């Protein structure tokens, strides 16, 4: 039963990933996520159903529009595949429990944020305002221990990045500050702190690698949101394992 359920979740994850990609691309431009339907943004041609199959359509079309032959960003299949994988492994990590609602909601937010921040360097307030009350309600009915941990997580996440922004005089974007606050509701203060530390580490390592490989130009603005996303995912899924490993390393 479980393997079939996992396959079903994998399929749903691909489909949802396609939708979340649309949300991440359209909301920052104040566009409807319903109308117009899926179309090529270059030649404006409406896409047929067989051009909308997550991941596979991109592969079969060799990453190009069938009409104008314009290259289609790899962000589409990466988003779809990432969503599917994360949705599928969630039950394996958090178990088949109510926490899955938190996990899947968190993944959905993080996918949207990644798309919008990579594409436009914007983390839309509309998206954060949509998910914040969802996380608050979920943490009321699926609480952390202690119960006030989400409140402390919000205060730490928002306050820490706000302080950095003030001290660095704009070194941290407003979207990143608000995002970290919303994530704190899900994570609690300890996991929020770990998520930020990991985000900083990932940002430093990948930033240096990008410069070394000449994928990023020196002085080029780099969105911090995707690093927050990576740090959050690792902290949310593996916080206890990381802390246990750390203390074993210290002893």
CSV table of C-alpha atoms in Angstrom, one decimal:
chain,number,residue,atom,x,y,z
A,1,UNK,CA,0.0,0.0,0.0
A,2,UNK,CA,2.8,2.5,1.0
A,3,UNK,CA,4.7,2.2,-2.3
A,4,UNK,CA,1.5,2.9,-4.3
A,5,UNK,CA,0.8,5.8,-2.1
A,6,UNK,CA,4.3,7.2,-2.6
A,7,UNK,CA,3.9,6.9,-6.3
A,8,UNK,CA,0.6,8.8,-6.1
A,9,UNK,CA,2.2,11.5,-4.0
A,10,UNK,CA,5.1,11.7,-6.5
A,11,UNK,CA,2.7,12.3,-9.4
A,12,UNK,CA,0.7,14.9,-7.4
A,13,UNK,CA,4.0,16.6,-6.4
A,14,UNK,CA,5.0,17.0,-10.1
A,15,UNK,CA,1.6,18.5,-10.9
A,16,UNK,CA,1.6,20.8,-7.9
A,17,UNK,CA,5.2,21.8,-8.7
A,18,UNK,CA,4.0,23.0,-12.1
A,19,UNK,CA,1.3,25.1,-10.4
A,20,UNK,CA,3.7,26.5,-7.8
A,21,UNK,CA,6.0,27.6,-10.5
A,22,UNK,CA,3.2,29.6,-12.1
A,23,UNK,CA,2.4,31.2,-8.8
A,24,UNK,CA,6.1,32.1,-8.3
A,25,UNK,CA,6.3,33.7,-11.8
A,26,UNK,CA,3.0,35.5,-11.9
A,27,UNK,CA,2.3,36.8,-8.4
A,28,UNK,CA,5.4,39.2,-8.4
A,29,UNK,CA,4.0,40.8,-11.6
A,30,UNK,CA,0.4,41.1,-10.1
A,31,UNK,CA,-0.8,38.6,-12.8
A,32,UNK,CA,-3.7,36.2,-12.3
A,33,UNK,CA,-2.6,32.6,-11.7
A,34,UNK,CA,-5.7,31.4,-13.6
A,35,UNK,CA,-6.0,33.6,-16.7
A,36,UNK,CA,-4.5,33.4,-19.2
A,37,UNK,CA,-3.8,29.7,-19.5
A,38,UNK,CA,-0.4,28.2,-20.0
A,39,UNK,CA,1.3,29.8,-22.9
A,40,UNK,CA,4.7,30.6,-24.4
A,41,UNK,CA,5.9,34.0,-23.0
A,42,UNK,CA,7.8,34.7,-26.2
A,43,UNK,CA,5.4,33.9,-29.0
A,44,UNK,CA,2.2,33.9,-26.8
A,45,UNK,CA,1.1,30.6,-28.2
A,46,UNK,CA,-1.3,28.6,-26.0
A,47,UNK,CA,0.2,25.3,-25.0
A,48,UNK,CA,-1.4,21.9,-25.8
A,49,UNK,CA,-1.9,19.4,-23.0
A,50,UNK,CA,1.0,17.3,-24.1
A,51,UNK,CA,3.3,20.3,-23.7
A,52,UNK,CA,2.2,20.6,-20.0
A,53,UNK,CA,3.3,17.2,-18.7
A,54,UNK,CA,5.7,18.1,-15.8
A,55,UNK,CA,9.4,17.4,-16.6
A,56,UNK,CA,8.8,15.1,-19.5
A,57,UNK,CA,7.4,17.7,-21.9
A,58,UNK,CA,10.6,19.8,-21.3
A,59,UNK,CA,12.8,16.8,-22.0
A,60,UNK,CA,10.9,15.7,-25.1
A,61,UNK,CA,10.9,19.2,-26.5
A,62,UNK,CA,14.6,19.5,-25.7
A,63,UNK,CA,14.0,22.6,-23.6
A,64,UNK,CA,12.5,24.6,-26.4
A,65,UNK,CA,9.1,26.0,-27.4
A,66,UNK,CA,7.5,23.9,-30.2
A,67,UNK,CA,6.4,27.0,-31.9
A,68,UNK,CA,9.1,29.7,-31.8
A,69,UNK,CA,12.0,27.4,-30.6
A,70,UNK,CA,12.8,29.8,-27.8
A,71,UNK,CA,14.7,28.1,-25.0
A,72,UNK,CA,12.5,27.2,-22.0
A,73,UNK,CA,14.1,27.8,-18.6
A,74,UNK,CA,15.3,24.7,-16.8
A,75,UNK,CA,13.7,26.3,-13.7
A,76,UNK,CA,10.4,24.7,-14.8
A,77,UNK,CA,11.5,21.0,-14.7
A,78,UNK,CA,13.7,21.6,-11.7
A,79,UNK,CA,10.8,23.1,-9.7
A,80,UNK,CA,8.5,20.3,-10.7
A,81,UNK,CA,11.0,17.6,-9.9
A,82,UNK,CA,12.0,19.2,-6.6
A,83,UNK,CA,8.4,19.5,-5.4
A,84,UNK,CA,7.7,15.9,-6.3
A,85,UNK,CA,10.8,14.6,-4.5
A,86,UNK,CA,10.2,16.7,-1.4
A,87,UNK,CA,6.6,15.8,-1.1
A,88,UNK,CA,7.4,12.1,-1.5
A,89,UNK,CA,10.2,12.0,1.1
A,90,UNK,CA,8.3,14.0,3.7
A,91,UNK,CA,6.3,11.0,5.1
A,92,UNK,CA,9.6,9.1,5.3
A,93,UNK,CA,11.0,11.8,7.6
A,94,UNK,CA,8.1,13.2,9.6
A,95,UNK,CA,6.0,10.0,9.4
A,96,UNK,CA,2.4,9.5,8.3
A,97,UNK,CA,1.1,12.0,10.8
A,98,UNK,CA,-0.6,15.4,11.0
A,99,UNK,CA,2.8,17.0,10.7
A,100,UNK,CA,2.6,16.1,7.0
A,101,UNK,CA,0.2,19.1,6.6
A,102,UNK,CA,2.9,21.4,8.0
A,103,UNK,CA,5.6,19.8,5.9
A,104,UNK,CA,3.7,20.0,2.6
A,105,UNK,CA,2.6,23.6,3.3
A,106,UNK,CA,6.1,24.6,4.1
A,107,UNK,CA,7.5,23.0,0.9
A,108,UNK,CA,4.9,24.8,-1.2
A,109,UNK,CA,5.9,28.2,0.3
A,110,UNK,CA,9.6,27.5,-0.2
A,111,UNK,CA,9.1,26.4,-3.8
A,112,UNK,CA,7.2,29.6,-4.6
A,113,UNK,CA,9.8,31.8,-2.9
A,114,UNK,CA,12.7,30.1,-4.7
A,115,UNK,CA,11.1,30.7,-8.1
A,116,UNK,CA,10.2,34.3,-7.5
A,117,UNK,CA,13.5,35.2,-5.8
A,118,UNK,CA,15.6,33.6,-8.6
A,119,UNK,CA,13.5,35.1,-11.4
A,120,UNK,CA,12.8,38.6,-10.0
A,121,UNK,CA,14.8,38.9,-6.7
A,122,UNK,CA,11.4,39.4,-5.0
A,123,UNK,CA,9.7,37.6,-2.2
A,124,UNK,CA,6.1,38.7,-2.6
A,125,UNK,CA,4.2,39.9,0.5
A,126,UNK,CA,1.0,38.4,-0.9
A,127,UNK,CA,2.6,34.9,-0.7
A,128,UNK,CA,3.8,35.4,2.8
A,129,UNK,CA,0.5,36.9,4.0
A,130,UNK,CA,-1.3,33.8,2.5
A,131,UNK,CA,0.9,31.3,4.2
A,132,UNK,CA,1.4,33.0,7.6
A,133,UNK,CA,-2.1,32.4,8.9
A,134,UNK,CA,-2.0,28.9,7.6
A,135,UNK,CA,1.1,28.2,9.6
A,136,UNK,CA,-0.3,29.8,12.7
A,137,UNK,CA,-3.5,27.7,12.5
A,138,UNK,CA,-1.4,24.5,11.9
A,139,UNK,CA,0.8,25.2,14.8
A,140,UNK,CA,-2.2,25.8,17.1
A,141,UNK,CA,-3.6,22.3,16.2
A,142,UNK,CA,-0.2,20.7,15.6
A,143,UNK,CA,1.9,22.4,18.3
A,144,UNK,CA,5.6,22.4,19.0
A,145,UNK,CA,7.0,21.8,22.4
A,146,UNK,CA,6.9,24.1,24.3
A,147,UNK,CA,3.7,25.8,22.9
A,148,UNK,CA,5.3,29.2,22.7
A,149,UNK,CA,8.2,28.0,20.4
A,150,UNK,CA,6.5,29.3,17.2
A,151,UNK,CA,6.2,32.8,18.8
A,152,UNK,CA,9.9,32.7,19.8
A,153,UNK,CA,10.7,31.4,16.3
A,154,UNK,CA,8.9,34.3,14.6
A,155,UNK,CA,10.6,36.9,16.9
A,156,UNK,CA,14.0,35.4,16.4
A,157,UNK,CA,13.7,34.9,12.6
A,158,UNK,CA,12.3,38.4,12.0
A,159,UNK,CA,14.4,40.2,14.6
A,160,UNK,CA,17.7,38.6,13.7
A,161,UNK,CA,17.5,39.5,10.0
A,162,UNK,CA,16.0,42.9,10.8
A,163,UNK,CA,19.0,43.7,13.1
A,164,UNK,CA,21.4,42.6,10.3
A,165,UNK,CA,19.6,44.8,7.8
A,166,UNK,CA,19.9,47.8,10.2
A,167,UNK,CA,23.6,47.2,11.1
A,168,UNK,CA,24.6,46.5,7.5
A,169,UNK,CA,22.4,49.4,6.2
A,170,UNK,CA,20.4,47.4,3.8
A,171,UNK,CA,22.5,44.3,3.5
A,172,UNK,CA,19.4,42.2,4.0
A,173,UNK,CA,16.2,42.5,1.9
A,174,UNK,CA,12.8,43.2,3.5
A,175,UNK,CA,11.4,40.0,1.8
A,176,UNK,CA,14.1,37.9,3.5
A,177,UNK,CA,13.3,39.4,6.9
A,178,UNK,CA,9.6,38.7,6.6
A,179,UNK,CA,10.2,35.3,5.2
A,180,UNK,CA,12.4,34.3,8.1
A,181,UNK,CA,9.8,35.5,10.5
A,182,UNK,CA,7.1,33.3,8.8
A,183,UNK,CA,9.4,30.3,8.8
A,184,UNK,CA,10.1,30.8,12.5
A,185,UNK,CA,6.4,30.0,13.1
A,186,UNK,CA,6.9,26.5,11.6
A,187,UNK,CA,10.4,25.8,13.0
A,188,UNK,CA,10.5,27.2,16.5
A,189,UNK,CA,13.5,29.3,17.7
A,190,UNK,CA,16.2,26.7,17.8
A,191,UNK,CA,15.5,25.3,14.3
A,192,UNK,CA,15.2,28.8,13.0
A,193,UNK,CA,18.6,29.7,14.3
A,194,UNK,CA,20.1,26.6,12.7
A,195,UNK,CA,18.3,27.4,9.4
A,196,UNK,CA,19.8,30.9,9.3
A,197,UNK,CA,23.3,29.5,10.1
A,198,UNK,CA,23.0,26.9,7.4
A,199,UNK,CA,21.6,29.5,4.9
A,200,UNK,CA,24.6,31.7,5.6
A,201,UNK,CA,27.0,28.7,5.2
A,202,UNK,CA,25.3,27.7,1.9
A,203,UNK,CA,25.4,31.2,0.7
A,204,UNK,CA,29.1,31.6,1.4
A,205,UNK,CA,30.2,28.3,-0.1
A,206,UNK,CA,28.0,28.4,-3.2
A,207,UNK,CA,28.8,32.1,-3.7
A,208,UNK,CA,32.6,31.4,-3.7
A,209,UNK,CA,32.1,28.4,-6.0
A,210,UNK,CA,30.0,30.6,-8.4
A,211,UNK,CA,32.8,33.2,-8.5
A,212,UNK,CA,35.5,30.5,-8.9
A,213,UNK,CA,33.6,28.9,-11.8
A,214,UNK,CA,32.7,32.3,-13.2
A,215,UNK,CA,29.0,31.6,-13.0
A,216,UNK,CA,28.6,34.8,-11.0
A,217,UNK,CA,30.2,38.1,-11.7
A,218,UNK,CA,31.9,39.9,-8.8
A,219,UNK,CA,29.5,42.5,-7.4
A,220,UNK,CA,26.5,40.9,-9.0
A,221,UNK,CA,23.4,40.8,-6.7
A,222,UNK,CA,22.6,37.3,-5.6
A,223,UNK,CA,19.2,36.5,-4.1
A,224,UNK,CA,19.5,35.2,-0.5
A,225,UNK,CA,16.0,33.6,-0.5
A,226,UNK,CA,17.1,30.2,-2.1
A,227,UNK,CA,19.8,29.9,0.6
A,228,UNK,CA,17.2,30.4,3.3
A,229,UNK,CA,15.1,27.8,1.6
A,230,UNK,CA,18.0,25.3,1.6
A,231,UNK,CA,18.8,26.0,5.2
A,232,UNK,CA,15.1,25.7,6.2
A,233,UNK,CA,14.7,22.4,4.5
A,234,UNK,CA,17.7,20.9,6.2
A,235,UNK,CA,16.9,22.3,9.6
A,236,UNK,CA,13.2,21.3,9.4
A,237,UNK,CA,13.9,17.7,8.3
A,238,UNK,CA,17.2,17.0,10.1
A,239,UNK,CA,17.4,19.3,13.1
A,240,UNK,CA,17.6,16.6,15.7
A,241,UNK,CA,20.1,14.5,13.8
A,242,UNK,CA,22.4,17.6,13.2
A,243,UNK,CA,22.3,18.6,16.9
A,244,UNK,CA,23.0,15.0,18.0
A,245,UNK,CA,25.9,14.8,15.5
A,246,UNK,CA,27.2,18.2,16.7
A,247,UNK,CA,27.3,17.2,20.4
A,248,UNK,CA,28.9,13.9,19.6
A,249,UNK,CA,31.6,15.8,17.7
A,250,UNK,CA,32.1,18.1,20.6
A,251,UNK,CA,32.5,15.2,23.1
